mmCIF file of C-alpha atoms in Angstrom:
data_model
loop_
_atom_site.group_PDB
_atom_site.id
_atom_site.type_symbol
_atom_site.label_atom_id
_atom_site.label_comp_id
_atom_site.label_asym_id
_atom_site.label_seq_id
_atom_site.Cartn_x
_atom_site.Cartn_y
_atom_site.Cartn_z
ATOM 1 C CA UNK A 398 48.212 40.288 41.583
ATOM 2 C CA UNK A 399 50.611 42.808 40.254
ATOM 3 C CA UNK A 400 49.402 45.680 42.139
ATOM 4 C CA UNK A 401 50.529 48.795 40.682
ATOM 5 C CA UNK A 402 53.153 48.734 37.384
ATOM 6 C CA UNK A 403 54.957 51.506 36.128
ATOM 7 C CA UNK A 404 56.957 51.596 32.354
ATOM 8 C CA UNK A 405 59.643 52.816 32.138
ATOM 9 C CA UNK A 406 61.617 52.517 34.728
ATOM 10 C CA UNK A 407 64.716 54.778 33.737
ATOM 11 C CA UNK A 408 64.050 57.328 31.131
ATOM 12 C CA UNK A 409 66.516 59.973 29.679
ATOM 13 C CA UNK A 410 64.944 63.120 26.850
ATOM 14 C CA UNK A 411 66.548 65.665 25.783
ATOM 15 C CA UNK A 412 65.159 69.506 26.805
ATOM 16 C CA UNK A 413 62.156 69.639 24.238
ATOM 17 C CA UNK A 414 61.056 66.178 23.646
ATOM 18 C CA UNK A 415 57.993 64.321 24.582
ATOM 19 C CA UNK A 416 57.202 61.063 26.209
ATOM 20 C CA UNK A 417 54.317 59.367 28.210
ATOM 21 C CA UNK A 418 54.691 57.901 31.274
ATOM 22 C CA UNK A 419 52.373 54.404 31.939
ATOM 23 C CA UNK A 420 50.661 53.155 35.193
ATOM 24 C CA UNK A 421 48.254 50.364 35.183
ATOM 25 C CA UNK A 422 46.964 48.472 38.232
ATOM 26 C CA UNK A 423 45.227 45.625 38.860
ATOM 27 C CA UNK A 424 42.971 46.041 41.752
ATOM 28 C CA UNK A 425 39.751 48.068 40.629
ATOM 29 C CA UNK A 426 40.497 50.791 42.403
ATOM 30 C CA UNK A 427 38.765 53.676 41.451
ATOM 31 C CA UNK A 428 40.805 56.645 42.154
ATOM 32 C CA UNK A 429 44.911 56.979 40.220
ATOM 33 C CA UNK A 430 47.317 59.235 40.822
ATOM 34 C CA UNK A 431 50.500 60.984 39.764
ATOM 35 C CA UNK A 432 53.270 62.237 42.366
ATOM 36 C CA UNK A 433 56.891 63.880 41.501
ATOM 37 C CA UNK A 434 59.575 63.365 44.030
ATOM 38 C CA UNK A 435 62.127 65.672 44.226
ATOM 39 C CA UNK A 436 64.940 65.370 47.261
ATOM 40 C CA UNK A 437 64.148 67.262 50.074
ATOM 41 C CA UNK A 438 60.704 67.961 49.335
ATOM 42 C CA UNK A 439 58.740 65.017 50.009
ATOM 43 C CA UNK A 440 56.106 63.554 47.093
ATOM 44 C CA UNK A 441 53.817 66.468 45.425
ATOM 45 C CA UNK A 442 51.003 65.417 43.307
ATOM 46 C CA UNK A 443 50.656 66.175 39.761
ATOM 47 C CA UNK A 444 46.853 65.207 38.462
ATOM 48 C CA UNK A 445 44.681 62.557 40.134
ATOM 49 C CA UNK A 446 41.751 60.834 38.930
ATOM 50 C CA UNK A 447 38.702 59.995 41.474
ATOM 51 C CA UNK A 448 37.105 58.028 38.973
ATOM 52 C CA UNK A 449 36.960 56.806 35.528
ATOM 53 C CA UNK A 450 36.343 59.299 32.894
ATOM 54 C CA UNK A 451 37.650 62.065 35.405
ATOM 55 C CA UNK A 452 40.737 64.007 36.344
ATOM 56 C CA UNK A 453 41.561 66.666 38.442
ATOM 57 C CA UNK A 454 44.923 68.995 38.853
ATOM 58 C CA UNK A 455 46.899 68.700 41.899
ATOM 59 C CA UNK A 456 49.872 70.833 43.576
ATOM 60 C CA UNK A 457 51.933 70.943 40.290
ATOM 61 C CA UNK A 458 50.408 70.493 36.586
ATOM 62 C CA UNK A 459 51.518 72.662 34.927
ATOM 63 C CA UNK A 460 53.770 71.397 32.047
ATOM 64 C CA UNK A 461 51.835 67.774 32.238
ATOM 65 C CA UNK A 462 48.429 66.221 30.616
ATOM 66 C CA UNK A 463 47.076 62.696 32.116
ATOM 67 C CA UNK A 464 44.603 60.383 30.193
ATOM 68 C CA UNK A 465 42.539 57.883 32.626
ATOM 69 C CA UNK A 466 42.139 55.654 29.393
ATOM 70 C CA UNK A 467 40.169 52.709 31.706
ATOM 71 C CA UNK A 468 39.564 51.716 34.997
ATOM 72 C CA UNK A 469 42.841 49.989 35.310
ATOM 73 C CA UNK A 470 45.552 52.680 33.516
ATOM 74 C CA UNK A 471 46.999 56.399 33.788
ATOM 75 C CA UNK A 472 48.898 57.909 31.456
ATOM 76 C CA UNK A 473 51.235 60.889 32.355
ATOM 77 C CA UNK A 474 52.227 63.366 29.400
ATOM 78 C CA UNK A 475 55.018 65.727 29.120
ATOM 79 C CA UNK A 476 54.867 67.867 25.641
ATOM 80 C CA UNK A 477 58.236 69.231 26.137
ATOM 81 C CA UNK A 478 60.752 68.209 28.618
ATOM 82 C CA UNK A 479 62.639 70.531 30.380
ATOM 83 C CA UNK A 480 65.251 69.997 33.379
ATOM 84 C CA UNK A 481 62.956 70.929 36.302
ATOM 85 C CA UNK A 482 61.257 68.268 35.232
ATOM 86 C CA UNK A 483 63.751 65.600 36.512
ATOM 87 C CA UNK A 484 62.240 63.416 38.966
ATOM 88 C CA UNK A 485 61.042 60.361 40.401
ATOM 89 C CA UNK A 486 57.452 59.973 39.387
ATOM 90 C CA UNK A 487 55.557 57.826 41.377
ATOM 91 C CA UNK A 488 52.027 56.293 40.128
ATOM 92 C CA UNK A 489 49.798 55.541 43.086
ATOM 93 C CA UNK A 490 45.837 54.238 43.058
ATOM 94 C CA UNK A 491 43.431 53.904 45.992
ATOM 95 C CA UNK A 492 39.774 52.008 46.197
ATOM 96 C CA UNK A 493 36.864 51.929 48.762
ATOM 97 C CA UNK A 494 37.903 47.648 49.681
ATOM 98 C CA UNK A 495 41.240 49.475 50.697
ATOM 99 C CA UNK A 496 39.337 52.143 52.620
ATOM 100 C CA UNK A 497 41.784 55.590 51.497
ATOM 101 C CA UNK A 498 45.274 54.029 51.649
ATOM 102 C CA UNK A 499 47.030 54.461 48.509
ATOM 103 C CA UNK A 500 48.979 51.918 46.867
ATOM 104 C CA UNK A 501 52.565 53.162 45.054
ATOM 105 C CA UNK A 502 54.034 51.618 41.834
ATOM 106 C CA UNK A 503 57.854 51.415 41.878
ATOM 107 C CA UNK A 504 58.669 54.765 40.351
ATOM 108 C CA UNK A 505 60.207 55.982 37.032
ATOM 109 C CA UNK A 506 63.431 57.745 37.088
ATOM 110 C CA UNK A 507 63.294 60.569 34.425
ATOM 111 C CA UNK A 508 66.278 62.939 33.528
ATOM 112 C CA UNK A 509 65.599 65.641 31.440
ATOM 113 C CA UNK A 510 69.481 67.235 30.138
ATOM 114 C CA UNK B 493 45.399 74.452 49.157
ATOM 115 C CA UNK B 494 46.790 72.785 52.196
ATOM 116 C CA UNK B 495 50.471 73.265 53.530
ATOM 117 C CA UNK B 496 51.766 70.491 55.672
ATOM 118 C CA UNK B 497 54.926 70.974 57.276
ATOM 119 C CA UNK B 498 57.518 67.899 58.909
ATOM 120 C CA UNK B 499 59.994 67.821 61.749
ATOM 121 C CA UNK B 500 62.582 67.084 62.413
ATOM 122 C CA UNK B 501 63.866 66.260 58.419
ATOM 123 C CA UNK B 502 66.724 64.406 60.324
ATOM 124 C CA UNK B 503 66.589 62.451 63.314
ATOM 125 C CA UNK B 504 68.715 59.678 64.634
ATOM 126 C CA UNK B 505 68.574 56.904 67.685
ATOM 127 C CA UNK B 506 70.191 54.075 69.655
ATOM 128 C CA UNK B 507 68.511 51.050 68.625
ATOM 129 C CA UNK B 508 65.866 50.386 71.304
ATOM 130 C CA UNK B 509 65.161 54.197 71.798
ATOM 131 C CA UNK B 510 61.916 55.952 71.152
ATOM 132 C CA UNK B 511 61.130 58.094 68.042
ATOM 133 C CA UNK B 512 59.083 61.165 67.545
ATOM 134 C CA UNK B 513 57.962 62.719 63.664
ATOM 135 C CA UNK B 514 55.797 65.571 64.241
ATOM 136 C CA UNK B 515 53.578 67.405 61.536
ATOM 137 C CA UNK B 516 51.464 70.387 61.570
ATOM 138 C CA UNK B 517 48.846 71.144 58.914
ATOM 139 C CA UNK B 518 46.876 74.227 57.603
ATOM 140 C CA UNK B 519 43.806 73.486 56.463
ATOM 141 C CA UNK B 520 40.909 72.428 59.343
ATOM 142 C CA UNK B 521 39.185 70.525 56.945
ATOM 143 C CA UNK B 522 41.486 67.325 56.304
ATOM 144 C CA UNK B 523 40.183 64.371 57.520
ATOM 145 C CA UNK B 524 42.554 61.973 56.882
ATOM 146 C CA UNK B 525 46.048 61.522 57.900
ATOM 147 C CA UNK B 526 48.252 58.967 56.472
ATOM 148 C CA UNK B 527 52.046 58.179 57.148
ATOM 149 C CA UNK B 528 54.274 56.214 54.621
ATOM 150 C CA UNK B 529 57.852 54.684 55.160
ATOM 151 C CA UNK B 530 60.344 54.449 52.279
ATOM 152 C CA UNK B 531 63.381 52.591 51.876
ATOM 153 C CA UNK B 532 66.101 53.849 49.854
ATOM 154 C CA UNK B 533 65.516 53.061 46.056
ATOM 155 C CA UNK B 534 62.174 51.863 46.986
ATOM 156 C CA UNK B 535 58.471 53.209 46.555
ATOM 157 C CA UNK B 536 56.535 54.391 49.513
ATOM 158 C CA UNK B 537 54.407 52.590 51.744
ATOM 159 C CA UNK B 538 51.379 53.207 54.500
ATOM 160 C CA UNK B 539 52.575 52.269 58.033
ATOM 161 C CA UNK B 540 49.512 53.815 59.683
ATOM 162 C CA UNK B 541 47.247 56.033 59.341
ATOM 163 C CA UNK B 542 43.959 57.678 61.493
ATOM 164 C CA UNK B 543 41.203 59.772 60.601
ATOM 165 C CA UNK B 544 39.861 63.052 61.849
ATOM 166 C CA UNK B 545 37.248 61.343 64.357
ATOM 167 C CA UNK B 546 40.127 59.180 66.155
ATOM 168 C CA UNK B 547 42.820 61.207 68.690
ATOM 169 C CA UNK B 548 45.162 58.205 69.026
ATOM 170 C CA UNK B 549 45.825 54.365 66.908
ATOM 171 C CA UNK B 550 48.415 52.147 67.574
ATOM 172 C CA UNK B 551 49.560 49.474 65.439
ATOM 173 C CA UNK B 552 52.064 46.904 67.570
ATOM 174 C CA UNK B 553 55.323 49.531 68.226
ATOM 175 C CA UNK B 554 53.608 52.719 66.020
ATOM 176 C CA UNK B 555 51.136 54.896 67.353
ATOM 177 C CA UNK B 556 49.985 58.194 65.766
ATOM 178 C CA UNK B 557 48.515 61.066 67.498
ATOM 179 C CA UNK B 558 46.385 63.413 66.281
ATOM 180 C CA UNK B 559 45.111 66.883 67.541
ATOM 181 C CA UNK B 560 43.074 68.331 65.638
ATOM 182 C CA UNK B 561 42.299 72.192 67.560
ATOM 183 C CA UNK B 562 46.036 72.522 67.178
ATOM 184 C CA UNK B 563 46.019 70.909 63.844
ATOM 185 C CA UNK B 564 48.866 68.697 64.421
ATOM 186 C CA UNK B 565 49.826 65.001 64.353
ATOM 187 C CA UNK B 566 52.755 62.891 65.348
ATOM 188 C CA UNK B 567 53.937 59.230 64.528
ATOM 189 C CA UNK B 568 55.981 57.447 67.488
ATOM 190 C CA UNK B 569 58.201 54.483 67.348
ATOM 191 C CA UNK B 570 58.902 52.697 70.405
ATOM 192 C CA UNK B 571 61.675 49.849 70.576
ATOM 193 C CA UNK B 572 62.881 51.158 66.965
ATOM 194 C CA UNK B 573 65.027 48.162 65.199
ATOM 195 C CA UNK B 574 67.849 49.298 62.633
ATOM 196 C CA UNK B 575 65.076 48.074 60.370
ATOM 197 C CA UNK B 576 63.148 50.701 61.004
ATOM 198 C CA UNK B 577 65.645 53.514 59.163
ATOM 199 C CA UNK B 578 64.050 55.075 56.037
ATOM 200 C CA UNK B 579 62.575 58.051 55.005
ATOM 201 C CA UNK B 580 59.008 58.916 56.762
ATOM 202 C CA UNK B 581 56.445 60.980 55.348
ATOM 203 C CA UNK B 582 53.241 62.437 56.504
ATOM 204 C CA UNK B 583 50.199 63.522 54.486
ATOM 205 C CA UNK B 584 47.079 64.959 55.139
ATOM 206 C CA UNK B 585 43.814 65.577 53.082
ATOM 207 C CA UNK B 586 40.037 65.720 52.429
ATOM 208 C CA UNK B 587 39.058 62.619 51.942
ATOM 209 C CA UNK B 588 41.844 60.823 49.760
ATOM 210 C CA UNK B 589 42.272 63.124 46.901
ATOM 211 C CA UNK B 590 44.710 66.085 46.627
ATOM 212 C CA UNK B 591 47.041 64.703 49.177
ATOM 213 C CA UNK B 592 49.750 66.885 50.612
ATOM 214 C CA UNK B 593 53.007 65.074 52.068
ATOM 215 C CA UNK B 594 55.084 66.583 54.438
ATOM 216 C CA UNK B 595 59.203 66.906 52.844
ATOM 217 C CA UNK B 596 60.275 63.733 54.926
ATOM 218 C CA UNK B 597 62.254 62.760 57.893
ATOM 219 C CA UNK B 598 65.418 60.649 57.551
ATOM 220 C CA UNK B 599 65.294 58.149 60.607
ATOM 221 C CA UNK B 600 68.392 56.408 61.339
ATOM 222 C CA UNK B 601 68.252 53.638 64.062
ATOM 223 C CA UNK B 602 71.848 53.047 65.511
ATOM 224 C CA UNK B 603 72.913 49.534 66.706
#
C-alpha cells in the first residue's frame, strides 16, 4: 500500500514553460487534492476533487488546470510557469473508511527562474 | 471564503513543559477541525482532529479544544519530548473540502 505518490520530486522550468504535476493513490478514496506551500504561509489549496469526474477551485487557481483522469490519479497543470509559482506542492486525498482526514503525498519541489 | 488565523508562529519549551497553538476562524459554518504536524523536509500529517459537535478530544499527551461561539480552537501538548518539534498547522472547513490551514507554528522542545 503506497498511499499517496507524487512524480516528480524536484522540478526546475524556465518562466514560460509548461509541465504537469502527477498524484496517484492507492486507497479509493474519493476526494484529491492540490495544496502549494509557500514559507510562512502555511498550505493553501489549489483545486480539489470530491469525486470522480469532478473538480472544484480552491483558495488559489488561478494560473493552474487539474484533470481527475480516474479514481486513483490527479493531475496538476501549469501552462506557463512563472516565479510566484515556486513552491512545494503537496497532493493530498481523503475517503469516507478514513472518515475526513486527509492523507499527504511527499511533495514536489518546483522552481520556476 | 474562510480566514483562519495561527498563534503564536514561534513558540519554544523545556522538554517536559506544556504547549499551547491557538487558532481562530471566520466562518461559523466549519465543522471540522483538523491539526497536522510536519517535520522538516517531510509531508504533513493529522495528529488530531474534532468536529463541530465535540468541545474537547484527547489523544494520549494531545488534546484539542474547541469553542465554537468564540470560533476558536487550540491544540495542547503536555509532557512535550524533543520529538515533538516541527511545524504545526491548523485547518478548518465544511465538511472536508476547501480546507483552510492556519500559516504554522514552529515548536521547538528544548532538552
Amino acid at each position: 500500500n503506497a498511499g499517496v505518490t507524487q512524480t516528480p520530486k524536484f522540478q526546475v522550468l524556465k518562466t514560460g514553460q509548461s509541465m504537469t504535476l502527477q498524484c496517484a493513490q492507492d486507497m479509493n478514496h474519493n476526494s484529491m487534492y492540490w495544496y502549494r506551500q509557500d514559507p510562512g504561509m502555511g498550505l493553501r489549496l489549489i483545486y480539489y476533487s470530491a469525486s470522480e469526474g469532478t473538480t472544484d477551485k480552491g483558495e488559489v487557481p488561478n494560473g493552474y488546470n487539474v484533470s481527475r483522469l480516474n479514481k486513483r490519479e490527479f493531475s496538476l497543470r501549469l501552462e506557463s510557469a512563472a516565479p510566484s509559482q515556486t513552491s512545494v506542492y503537496f497532493c493530498a486525498s481523503s475517503g469516507l473508511a478514513s472518515g475526513d482526514e486527509q492523507f499527504f503525498g511527499p511533495g514536489t519541489r518546483l522552481t520556476v527562474l | 471564503g474562510e480566514n483562519v488565523e495561527q498563534h503564536p508562529s514561534t513558540l519554544s519549551v523545556q522538554e517536559g513543559d506544556s504547549a499551547v497553538i491557538k487558532c481562530t476562524y471566520s466562518d461559523s459554518a466549519s465543522n471540522y477541525f483538523p491539526w497536522y504536524k510536519q517535520e522538516l523536509g517531510k509531508r504533513p500529517q493529522l495528529i488530531i482532529d474534532i468536529r463541530s459537535n465535540v468541545g474537547e478530544k484527547k489523544d494520549q499527551r494531545i488534546a484539542v479544544t474547541l469553542n465554537k461561539t468564540a470560533k476558536h480552537f487550540s491544540l495542547h501538548i503536555t509532557e512535550t519530548q524533543p520529538e515533538d518539534s516541527a511545524v504545526y498547522f491548523c485547518a478548518a472547513s465544511i465538511g472536508n473540502n476547501d480546507m483552510r490551514f492556519g500559516a504554522g507554528t514552529r515548536l521547538t522542545v528544548k532538552p
